[in-house]
Amino acid sequence: MVKDKLIEQIKGYININRKTTLRELNLKEDFEIQFLAQGEYNINFTLSSFPNKYVFRVNTGSQLQLENQIGYEFNSLKYLEKSSVTPKVFFVDGSLMYFDYGVLIMEFLEGAPLDYGKDLMEAARIFSRIHSLEIAKDNHFITEKNIFSARIGEGERLLSNIWDSPIVDKRVKSFFDKFLEWAKINKDKERYFIDNPWYVINNTEVNSHNFIIGERSYLIDWEKPVISDPAQDLTQFLAPTTTLWKASYILSSDEKEEFFKNYINGLNGKDRDIRDRVDLYTPYLYLRALGWCAHAYVEYHDPKKEIKNMDTFEKIKEYLDIDFMEGLLRKFGV
């Protein structure tokens, strides 16, 4: 398997660089590498050398279609360090000279995934910390101003592999054909965000397992941050496509309202109609989430795909159920 091969490669890499480019990590000869977790586009390992412990992250793809994906993630984490709610990062290598992939090393954080029933207000605090950061003019982040148009473009790209695929049900193809057409017809509503700009750093992948909750709490996994309206992160965080993904949880109206109040308090009362922004953006968030599922469904049938998480595949199939998708979009008239 890929992760087993990588463990041996990482050991060799550490041995070569332990006393040179990695000397500040204070790694001893008896360091240990263990598998930690994997996502769809990365594999993570722990790098332990008592009393120090790090995460050795291997990037296997780019959702942003970037040539230097790992460099983008490293620079983003460096920029975000002043928030105190993201991981510190220590090393990056995007040369591909030793690995076929980019790698970085960051701090290992103790804690557990977010529990929606207990940790919602802690999440609001984390979001408000990150969304309060000042953004320098010369920053490296991708900026998304036309967020409806961006989701339509992303949806078209994601869905490009389903139309000719024999494994995708005709009803699913018809659903997405209608959904894309609706999104294009209604995209002029993004004018609200252009006329009322509010730009913050968005993580764009805010599921419960990308939070670490403990004595101190953090938001991790900064593969594809963008500067855009805060509705991007808040909509995704609150949407059932996210809360059901890892946690099988649906937020009540009261829970959402309490979350918004705490988020706004963390911004010193700066509301700027965040509830309306989230409501406007929600169907376009669904286009991203469901479009990704359809795209991944086809990819998972490709024997060349390097990373396959079968629990993810089962959830993808659940989300592509016609009744589920139509239920999400009914209130929007799709």
PDB file of C-alpha atoms in Angstrom, residues 6-272:
ATOM      1  CA  LEU A   6       5.890   6.018   2.311  1.00  0.00           C
ATOM      2  CA  ILE A   7       6.868   5.061   5.857  1.00  0.00           C
ATOM      3  CA  GLU A   8      10.114   3.580   4.566  1.00  0.00           C
ATOM      4  CA  GLN A   9      10.717   6.589   2.316  1.00  0.00           C
ATOM      5  CA  ILE A  10      10.134   8.995   5.201  1.00  0.00           C
ATOM      6  CA  LYS A  11      12.596   7.104   7.398  1.00  0.00           C
ATOM      7  CA  GLY A  12      15.241   7.377   4.696  1.00  0.00           C
ATOM      8  CA  TYR A  13      14.466  11.060   4.165  1.00  0.00           C
ATOM      9  CA  ILE A  14      14.755  11.833   7.882  1.00  0.00           C
ATOM     10  CA  ASN A  15      18.025   9.941   8.186  1.00  0.00           C
ATOM     11  CA  ILE A  16      19.523  11.916   5.292  1.00  0.00           C
ATOM     12  CA  ASN A  17      18.349  15.337   6.545  1.00  0.00           C
ATOM     13  CA  ARG A  18      18.141  14.926  10.339  1.00  0.00           C
ATOM     14  CA  LYS A  19      21.352  16.868  11.023  1.00  0.00           C
ATOM     15  CA  THR A  20      21.061  19.404   8.215  1.00  0.00           C
ATOM     16  CA  THR A  21      17.788  20.901   6.961  1.00  0.00           C
ATOM     17  CA  LEU A  22      15.816  19.245   9.783  1.00  0.00           C
ATOM     18  CA  ARG A  23      18.250  19.993  12.601  1.00  0.00           C
ATOM     19  CA  GLU A  24      15.902  22.464  14.313  1.00  0.00           C
ATOM     20  CA  LEU A  25      13.424  19.633  14.961  1.00  0.00           C
ATOM     21  CA  ASN A  26      15.938  17.960  17.325  1.00  0.00           C
ATOM     22  CA  LEU A  27      15.325  14.458  15.971  1.00  0.00           C
ATOM     23  CA  LYS A  28      17.271  11.645  17.592  1.00  0.00           C
ATOM     24  CA  GLU A  29      18.466   8.478  15.883  1.00  0.00           C
ATOM     25  CA  ASP A  30      15.612   6.451  17.383  1.00  0.00           C
ATOM     26  CA  PHE A  31      12.824   8.626  15.893  1.00  0.00           C
ATOM     27  CA  GLU A  32       9.594   6.809  14.998  1.00  0.00           C
ATOM     28  CA  ILE A  33       7.234   7.145  12.026  1.00  0.00           C
ATOM     29  CA  GLN A  34       3.640   5.942  12.376  1.00  0.00           C
ATOM     30  CA  PHE A  35       0.591   6.258  10.154  1.00  0.00           C
ATOM     31  CA  LEU A  36      -1.869   8.843  11.512  1.00  0.00           C
ATOM     32  CA  ALA A  37      -4.684   9.453   9.012  1.00  0.00           C
ATOM     33  CA  GLN A  38      -5.379  10.013   5.352  1.00  0.00           C
ATOM     34  CA  GLY A  39      -7.666  12.261   3.399  1.00  0.00           C
ATOM     35  CA  GLU A  40      -8.565  12.220  -0.255  1.00  0.00           C
ATOM     36  CA  TYR A  41      -5.495  14.247  -1.246  1.00  0.00           C
ATOM     37  CA  ASN A  42      -2.997  13.677   1.565  1.00  0.00           C
ATOM     38  CA  ILE A  43      -1.534  11.062   3.901  1.00  0.00           C
ATOM     39  CA  ASN A  44      -0.397  12.016   7.408  1.00  0.00           C
ATOM     40  CA  PHE A  45       2.121  10.354   9.715  1.00  0.00           C
ATOM     41  CA  THR A  46       3.402  11.111  13.203  1.00  0.00           C
ATOM     42  CA  LEU A  47       7.108  11.804  13.521  1.00  0.00           C
ATOM     43  CA  SER A  48       8.135  11.183  17.137  1.00  0.00           C
ATOM     44  CA  SER A  49      11.465  11.798  18.841  1.00  0.00           C
ATOM     45  CA  PHE A  50      10.967  12.230  22.584  1.00  0.00           C
ATOM     46  CA  PRO A  51       9.961  14.740  23.849  1.00  0.00           C
ATOM     47  CA  ASN A  52       9.004  16.143  20.432  1.00  0.00           C
ATOM     48  CA  LYS A  53       6.161  15.001  18.187  1.00  0.00           C
ATOM     49  CA  TYR A  54       5.242  16.283  14.739  1.00  0.00           C
ATOM     50  CA  VAL A  55       2.936  15.563  11.819  1.00  0.00           C
ATOM     51  CA  PHE A  56       4.688  14.584   8.585  1.00  0.00           C
ATOM     52  CA  ARG A  57       2.186  15.408   5.846  1.00  0.00           C
ATOM     53  CA  VAL A  58       2.405  14.035   2.324  1.00  0.00           C
ATOM     54  CA  ASN A  59       0.365  15.796  -0.353  1.00  0.00           C
ATOM     55  CA  THR A  60      -0.910  13.569  -3.189  1.00  0.00           C
ATOM     56  CA  GLY A  61      -3.022  16.004  -5.216  1.00  0.00           C
ATOM     57  CA  SER A  62      -4.324  19.558  -5.531  1.00  0.00           C
ATOM     58  CA  GLN A  63      -7.976  20.527  -5.370  1.00  0.00           C
ATOM     59  CA  LEU A  64      -6.954  24.012  -6.480  1.00  0.00           C
ATOM     60  CA  GLN A  65      -5.044  22.727  -9.521  1.00  0.00           C
ATOM     61  CA  LEU A  66      -1.820  24.253  -8.193  1.00  0.00           C
ATOM     62  CA  GLU A  67       1.620  23.141  -9.328  1.00  0.00           C
ATOM     63  CA  ASN A  68       3.098  23.831  -5.896  1.00  0.00           C
ATOM     64  CA  GLN A  69       0.216  22.712  -3.698  1.00  0.00           C
ATOM     65  CA  ILE A  70       2.387  21.985  -0.665  1.00  0.00           C
ATOM     66  CA  GLY A  71       4.022  25.419  -0.859  1.00  0.00           C
ATOM     67  CA  TYR A  72       0.604  27.065  -0.892  1.00  0.00           C
ATOM     68  CA  GLU A  73      -0.440  25.113   2.204  1.00  0.00           C
ATOM     69  CA  PHE A  74       2.832  25.903   4.013  1.00  0.00           C
ATOM     70  CA  ASN A  75       2.606  29.633   3.283  1.00  0.00           C
ATOM     71  CA  SER A  76      -1.023  29.649   4.389  1.00  0.00           C
ATOM     72  CA  LEU A  77      -0.224  28.017   7.709  1.00  0.00           C
ATOM     73  CA  LYS A  78       2.636  30.454   8.284  1.00  0.00           C
ATOM     74  CA  TYR A  79       0.282  33.364   7.635  1.00  0.00           C
ATOM     75  CA  LEU A  80      -2.374  31.944   9.965  1.00  0.00           C
ATOM     76  CA  GLU A  81      -0.064  31.280  12.933  1.00  0.00           C
ATOM     77  CA  LYS A  82      -0.898  34.634  14.502  1.00  0.00           C
ATOM     78  CA  SER A  83      -4.505  33.486  14.936  1.00  0.00           C
ATOM     79  CA  SER A  84      -3.260  30.947  17.553  1.00  0.00           C
ATOM     80  CA  VAL A  85      -5.967  28.481  16.424  1.00  0.00           C
ATOM     81  CA  THR A  86      -4.089  26.790  13.556  1.00  0.00           C
ATOM     82  CA  PRO A  87      -1.070  24.446  13.580  1.00  0.00           C
ATOM     83  CA  LYS A  88       2.476  25.789  13.547  1.00  0.00           C
ATOM     84  CA  VAL A  89       4.449  24.614  10.547  1.00  0.00           C
ATOM     85  CA  PHE A  90       8.203  23.987  10.509  1.00  0.00           C
ATOM     86  CA  PHE A  91       9.368  22.588   7.182  1.00  0.00           C
ATOM     87  CA  VAL A  92       8.300  22.182   3.561  1.00  0.00           C
ATOM     88  CA  ASP A  93       9.796  20.409   0.559  1.00  0.00           C
ATOM     89  CA  GLY A  94       8.036  20.698  -2.769  1.00  0.00           C
ATOM     90  CA  SER A  95      11.077  19.781  -4.856  1.00  0.00           C
ATOM     91  CA  LEU A  96       9.817  16.226  -5.630  1.00  0.00           C
ATOM     92  CA  MET A  97      13.465  15.155  -5.677  1.00  0.00           C
ATOM     93  CA  TYR A  98      13.073  12.479  -2.989  1.00  0.00           C
ATOM     94  CA  PHE A  99       9.302  11.932  -2.942  1.00  0.00           C
ATOM     95  CA  ASP A 100       6.823  11.911  -5.797  1.00  0.00           C
ATOM     96  CA  TYR A 101       4.798  14.300  -3.641  1.00  0.00           C
ATOM     97  CA  GLY A 102       5.243  17.524  -1.716  1.00  0.00           C
ATOM     98  CA  VAL A 103       5.793  17.155   2.041  1.00  0.00           C
ATOM     99  CA  LEU A 104       5.618  19.387   5.085  1.00  0.00           C
ATOM    100  CA  ILE A 105       6.185  18.987   8.813  1.00  0.00           C
ATOM    101  CA  MET A 106       3.968  20.715  11.369  1.00  0.00           C
ATOM    102  CA  GLU A 107       3.205  20.461  15.045  1.00  0.00           C
ATOM    103  CA  PHE A 108       1.190  17.557  16.412  1.00  0.00           C
ATOM    104  CA  LEU A 109      -1.853  18.792  18.314  1.00  0.00           C
ATOM    105  CA  GLU A 110      -3.559  16.875  21.109  1.00  0.00           C
ATOM    106  CA  GLY A 111      -7.333  16.691  21.176  1.00  0.00           C
ATOM    107  CA  ALA A 112     -10.441  15.124  19.665  1.00  0.00           C
ATOM    108  CA  PRO A 113     -12.640  15.923  16.647  1.00  0.00           C
ATOM    109  CA  LEU A 114     -15.381  18.479  17.137  1.00  0.00           C
ATOM    110  CA  ASP A 115     -18.627  17.245  18.698  1.00  0.00           C
ATOM    111  CA  TYR A 116     -21.497  19.337  17.326  1.00  0.00           C
ATOM    112  CA  GLY A 117     -23.538  18.689  20.454  1.00  0.00           C
ATOM    113  CA  LYS A 118     -20.845  20.104  22.769  1.00  0.00           C
ATOM    114  CA  ASP A 119     -18.331  22.175  20.825  1.00  0.00           C
ATOM    115  CA  LEU A 120     -20.398  24.448  18.591  1.00  0.00           C
ATOM    116  CA  MET A 121     -19.520  27.618  20.493  1.00  0.00           C
ATOM    117  CA  GLU A 122     -15.824  26.733  20.469  1.00  0.00           C
ATOM    118  CA  ALA A 123     -16.068  26.466  16.680  1.00  0.00           C
ATOM    119  CA  ALA A 124     -17.703  29.918  16.568  1.00  0.00           C
ATOM    120  CA  ARG A 125     -14.750  31.291  18.561  1.00  0.00           C
ATOM    121  CA  ILE A 126     -12.228  29.692  16.197  1.00  0.00           C
ATOM    122  CA  PHE A 127     -13.988  31.066  13.126  1.00  0.00           C
ATOM    123  CA  SER A 128     -14.171  34.555  14.587  1.00  0.00           C
ATOM    124  CA  ARG A 129     -10.431  34.461  15.430  1.00  0.00           C
ATOM    125  CA  ILE A 130      -9.502  33.501  11.874  1.00  0.00           C
ATOM    126  CA  HIS A 131     -12.034  35.810  10.234  1.00  0.00           C
ATOM    127  CA  SER A 132     -10.690  38.724  12.306  1.00  0.00           C
ATOM    128  CA  LEU A 133      -7.167  38.475  10.870  1.00  0.00           C
ATOM    129  CA  GLU A 134      -5.995  41.478   8.894  1.00  0.00           C
ATOM    130  CA  ILE A 135      -5.186  40.614   5.288  1.00  0.00           C
ATOM    131  CA  ALA A 136      -2.043  42.179   3.841  1.00  0.00           C
ATOM    132  CA  LYS A 137      -2.193  43.537   0.297  1.00  0.00           C
ATOM    133  CA  ASP A 138       0.758  41.398  -0.792  1.00  0.00           C
ATOM    134  CA  ASN A 139      -0.676  38.100   0.481  1.00  0.00           C
ATOM    135  CA  HIS A 140      -0.319  34.850  -1.505  1.00  0.00           C
ATOM    136  CA  PHE A 141      -3.917  33.638  -1.169  1.00  0.00           C
ATOM    137  CA  ILE A 142      -6.283  32.956  -4.043  1.00  0.00           C
ATOM    138  CA  THR A 143      -9.177  35.434  -3.888  1.00  0.00           C
ATOM    139  CA  GLU A 144     -12.753  34.531  -4.817  1.00  0.00           C
ATOM    140  CA  LYS A 145     -15.020  37.527  -5.297  1.00  0.00           C
ATOM    141  CA  ASN A 146     -17.669  35.976  -7.551  1.00  0.00           C
ATOM    142  CA  ILE A 147     -18.547  33.056  -5.324  1.00  0.00           C
ATOM    143  CA  PHE A 148     -21.587  31.828  -7.241  1.00  0.00           C
ATOM    144  CA  SER A 149     -19.680  31.892 -10.529  1.00  0.00           C
ATOM    145  CA  ALA A 150     -16.765  30.135  -8.848  1.00  0.00           C
ATOM    146  CA  ARG A 151     -19.023  27.319  -7.623  1.00  0.00           C
ATOM    147  CA  ILE A 152     -20.587  26.964 -11.080  1.00  0.00           C
ATOM    148  CA  GLY A 153     -17.137  26.672 -12.661  1.00  0.00           C
ATOM    149  CA  GLU A 154     -16.080  24.221  -9.983  1.00  0.00           C
ATOM    150  CA  GLY A 155     -19.294  22.243 -10.445  1.00  0.00           C
ATOM    151  CA  GLU A 156     -18.776  22.010 -14.206  1.00  0.00           C
ATOM    152  CA  ARG A 157     -15.217  20.805 -13.672  1.00  0.00           C
ATOM    153  CA  LEU A 158     -16.171  18.259 -11.027  1.00  0.00           C
ATOM    154  CA  LEU A 159     -19.111  16.928 -13.012  1.00  0.00           C
ATOM    155  CA  SER A 160     -17.224  16.652 -16.301  1.00  0.00           C
ATOM    156  CA  ASN A 161     -16.424  12.986 -15.649  1.00  0.00           C
ATOM    157  CA  ILE A 162     -20.014  11.866 -14.985  1.00  0.00           C
ATOM    158  CA  TRP A 163     -21.783  12.633 -18.238  1.00  0.00           C
ATOM    159  CA  ASP A 164     -20.243   9.823 -20.299  1.00  0.00           C
ATOM    160  CA  SER A 165     -19.756   7.437 -17.388  1.00  0.00           C
ATOM    161  CA  PRO A 166     -21.830   4.246 -17.601  1.00  0.00           C
ATOM    162  CA  ILE A 167     -21.683   3.772 -13.818  1.00  0.00           C
ATOM    163  CA  VAL A 168     -23.592   6.984 -12.999  1.00  0.00           C
ATOM    164  CA  ASP A 169     -27.372   6.590 -12.858  1.00  0.00           C
ATOM    165  CA  LYS A 170     -29.316   8.546 -15.504  1.00  0.00           C
ATOM    166  CA  ARG A 171     -31.457  10.144 -12.795  1.00  0.00           C
ATOM    167  CA  VAL A 172     -28.313  11.472 -11.103  1.00  0.00           C
ATOM    168  CA  LYS A 173     -27.101  12.949 -14.392  1.00  0.00           C
ATOM    169  CA  SER A 174     -30.502  14.554 -14.959  1.00  0.00           C
ATOM    170  CA  PHE A 175     -30.484  16.004 -11.431  1.00  0.00           C
ATOM    171  CA  PHE A 176     -27.092  17.667 -11.911  1.00  0.00           C
ATOM    172  CA  ASP A 177     -28.014  18.900 -15.372  1.00  0.00           C
ATOM    173  CA  LYS A 178     -31.043  20.683 -13.851  1.00  0.00           C
ATOM    174  CA  PHE A 179     -29.044  21.877 -10.851  1.00  0.00           C
ATOM    175  CA  LEU A 180     -26.321  23.467 -12.989  1.00  0.00           C
ATOM    176  CA  GLU A 181     -28.925  25.166 -15.152  1.00  0.00           C
ATOM    177  CA  TRP A 182     -30.684  26.565 -12.053  1.00  0.00           C
ATOM    178  CA  ALA A 183     -27.355  27.780 -10.632  1.00  0.00           C
ATOM    179  CA  LYS A 184     -26.562  29.657 -13.855  1.00  0.00           C
ATOM    180  CA  ILE A 185     -30.009  31.229 -14.070  1.00  0.00           C
ATOM    181  CA  ASN A 186     -29.790  32.480 -10.473  1.00  0.00           C
ATOM    182  CA  LYS A 187     -26.114  33.461 -10.344  1.00  0.00           C
ATOM    183  CA  ASP A 188     -26.913  37.177 -10.682  1.00  0.00           C
ATOM    184  CA  LYS A 189     -27.820  37.074  -6.985  1.00  0.00           C
ATOM    185  CA  GLU A 190     -24.089  37.032  -6.248  1.00  0.00           C
ATOM    186  CA  ARG A 191     -24.314  40.771  -6.920  1.00  0.00           C
ATOM    187  CA  TYR A 192     -25.169  41.084  -3.214  1.00  0.00           C
ATOM    188  CA  PHE A 193     -21.669  39.880  -2.275  1.00  0.00           C
ATOM    189  CA  ILE A 194     -20.015  42.170  -4.817  1.00  0.00           C
ATOM    190  CA  ASP A 195     -21.968  45.222  -3.630  1.00  0.00           C
ATOM    191  CA  ASN A 196     -21.431  44.345   0.057  1.00  0.00           C
ATOM    192  CA  PRO A 197     -17.869  42.915   0.129  1.00  0.00           C
ATOM    193  CA  TRP A 198     -16.523  41.221   3.237  1.00  0.00           C
ATOM    194  CA  TYR A 199     -13.242  39.387   2.736  1.00  0.00           C
ATOM    195  CA  VAL A 200     -11.715  36.958   5.227  1.00  0.00           C
ATOM    196  CA  ILE A 201      -9.501  33.873   5.041  1.00  0.00           C
ATOM    197  CA  ASN A 202     -11.679  30.797   4.531  1.00  0.00           C
ATOM    198  CA  ASN A 203     -10.519  27.236   5.156  1.00  0.00           C
ATOM    199  CA  THR A 204     -13.166  25.799   2.741  1.00  0.00           C
ATOM    200  CA  GLU A 205     -13.026  22.286   4.312  1.00  0.00           C
ATOM    201  CA  VAL A 206     -14.586  22.775   7.724  1.00  0.00           C
ATOM    202  CA  ASN A 207     -15.935  19.351   8.689  1.00  0.00           C
ATOM    203  CA  SER A 208     -15.888  18.156  12.295  1.00  0.00           C
ATOM    204  CA  HIS A 209     -12.696  16.132  11.851  1.00  0.00           C
ATOM    205  CA  ASN A 210     -10.765  19.199  10.724  1.00  0.00           C
ATOM    206  CA  PHE A 211     -11.174  20.648  14.204  1.00  0.00           C
ATOM    207  CA  ILE A 212      -9.072  19.511  17.147  1.00  0.00           C
ATOM    208  CA  ILE A 213     -10.794  20.221  20.447  1.00  0.00           C
ATOM    209  CA  GLY A 214      -8.849  19.992  23.700  1.00  0.00           C
ATOM    210  CA  GLU A 215      -7.304  22.240  26.344  1.00  0.00           C
ATOM    211  CA  ARG A 216      -6.634  24.434  23.342  1.00  0.00           C
ATOM    212  CA  SER A 217      -8.631  24.067  20.146  1.00  0.00           C
ATOM    213  CA  TYR A 218      -7.654  24.424  16.503  1.00  0.00           C
ATOM    214  CA  LEU A 219      -8.807  24.299  12.890  1.00  0.00           C
ATOM    215  CA  ILE A 220      -6.469  22.140  10.808  1.00  0.00           C
ATOM    216  CA  ASP A 221      -6.157  20.927   7.194  1.00  0.00           C
ATOM    217  CA  TRP A 222      -5.403  24.091   5.235  1.00  0.00           C
ATOM    218  CA  GLU A 223      -5.015  22.572   1.778  1.00  0.00           C
ATOM    219  CA  LYS A 224      -7.190  25.039  -0.094  1.00  0.00           C
ATOM    220  CA  PRO A 225      -7.840  28.285   1.762  1.00  0.00           C
ATOM    221  CA  VAL A 226      -9.113  31.305  -0.159  1.00  0.00           C
ATOM    222  CA  ILE A 227      -9.893  34.914   0.610  1.00  0.00           C
ATOM    223  CA  SER A 228     -13.619  35.331   0.185  1.00  0.00           C
ATOM    224  CA  ASP A 229     -16.868  36.049   2.016  1.00  0.00           C
ATOM    225  CA  PRO A 230     -17.122  34.348   5.448  1.00  0.00           C
ATOM    226  CA  ALA A 231     -20.323  32.724   4.201  1.00  0.00           C
ATOM    227  CA  GLN A 232     -18.096  30.172   2.481  1.00  0.00           C
ATOM    228  CA  ASP A 233     -16.864  28.631   5.739  1.00  0.00           C
ATOM    229  CA  LEU A 234     -19.946  29.209   7.866  1.00  0.00           C
ATOM    230  CA  THR A 235     -22.343  27.774   5.281  1.00  0.00           C
ATOM    231  CA  GLN A 236     -20.240  24.673   4.845  1.00  0.00           C
ATOM    232  CA  PHE A 237     -19.811  24.212   8.587  1.00  0.00           C
ATOM    233  CA  LEU A 238     -23.556  24.437   9.298  1.00  0.00           C
ATOM    234  CA  ALA A 239     -24.868  22.536   6.252  1.00  0.00           C
ATOM    235  CA  PRO A 240     -26.176  18.979   6.653  1.00  0.00           C
ATOM    236  CA  THR A 241     -23.818  17.821   3.884  1.00  0.00           C
ATOM    237  CA  THR A 242     -21.051  18.591   6.400  1.00  0.00           C
ATOM    238  CA  THR A 243     -22.665  17.752   9.750  1.00  0.00           C
ATOM    239  CA  LEU A 244     -23.780  14.345   8.470  1.00  0.00           C
ATOM    240  CA  TRP A 245     -20.421  13.565   6.830  1.00  0.00           C
ATOM    241  CA  LYS A 246     -18.432  12.450   9.872  1.00  0.00           C
ATOM    242  CA  ALA A 247     -20.767  13.125  12.782  1.00  0.00           C
ATOM    243  CA  SER A 248     -24.269  12.061  11.610  1.00  0.00           C
ATOM    244  CA  TYR A 249     -25.679  15.224  13.170  1.00  0.00           C
ATOM    245  CA  ILE A 250     -28.290  17.776  12.091  1.00  0.00           C
ATOM    246  CA  LEU A 251     -28.182  21.212  13.712  1.00  0.00           C
ATOM    247  CA  SER A 252     -31.424  22.700  15.006  1.00  0.00           C
ATOM    248  CA  SER A 253     -32.491  26.271  14.256  1.00  0.00           C
ATOM    249  CA  ASP A 254     -31.746  27.200  17.869  1.00  0.00           C
ATOM    250  CA  GLU A 255     -28.238  25.742  17.660  1.00  0.00           C
ATOM    251  CA  LYS A 256     -27.523  27.672  14.468  1.00  0.00           C
ATOM    252  CA  GLU A 257     -28.809  30.899  16.004  1.00  0.00           C
ATOM    253  CA  GLU A 258     -26.632  30.432  19.099  1.00  0.00           C
ATOM    254  CA  PHE A 259     -23.653  29.773  16.829  1.00  0.00           C
ATOM    255  CA  PHE A 260     -24.272  32.987  14.869  1.00  0.00           C
ATOM    256  CA  LYS A 261     -24.575  35.029  18.081  1.00  0.00           C
ATOM    257  CA  ASN A 262     -21.274  33.707  19.424  1.00  0.00           C
ATOM    258  CA  TYR A 263     -19.535  34.196  16.083  1.00  0.00           C
ATOM    259  CA  ILE A 264     -20.728  37.810  15.874  1.00  0.00           C
ATOM    260  CA  ASN A 265     -19.671  38.452  19.489  1.00  0.00           C
ATOM    261  CA  GLY A 266     -16.188  37.188  18.536  1.00  0.00           C
ATOM    262  CA  LEU A 267     -16.109  39.834  15.805  1.00  0.00           C
ATOM    263  CA  ASN A 268     -16.934  42.567  18.352  1.00  0.00           C
ATOM    264  CA  GLY A 269     -20.533  42.671  17.195  1.00  0.00           C
ATOM    265  CA  LYS A 270     -19.741  42.931  13.469  1.00  0.00           C
ATOM    266  CA  ASP A 271     -22.801  41.191  11.983  1.00  0.00           C
ATOM    267  CA  ARG A 272     -23.051  42.473   8.391  1.00  0.00           C
TER     268      ARG A 272
END
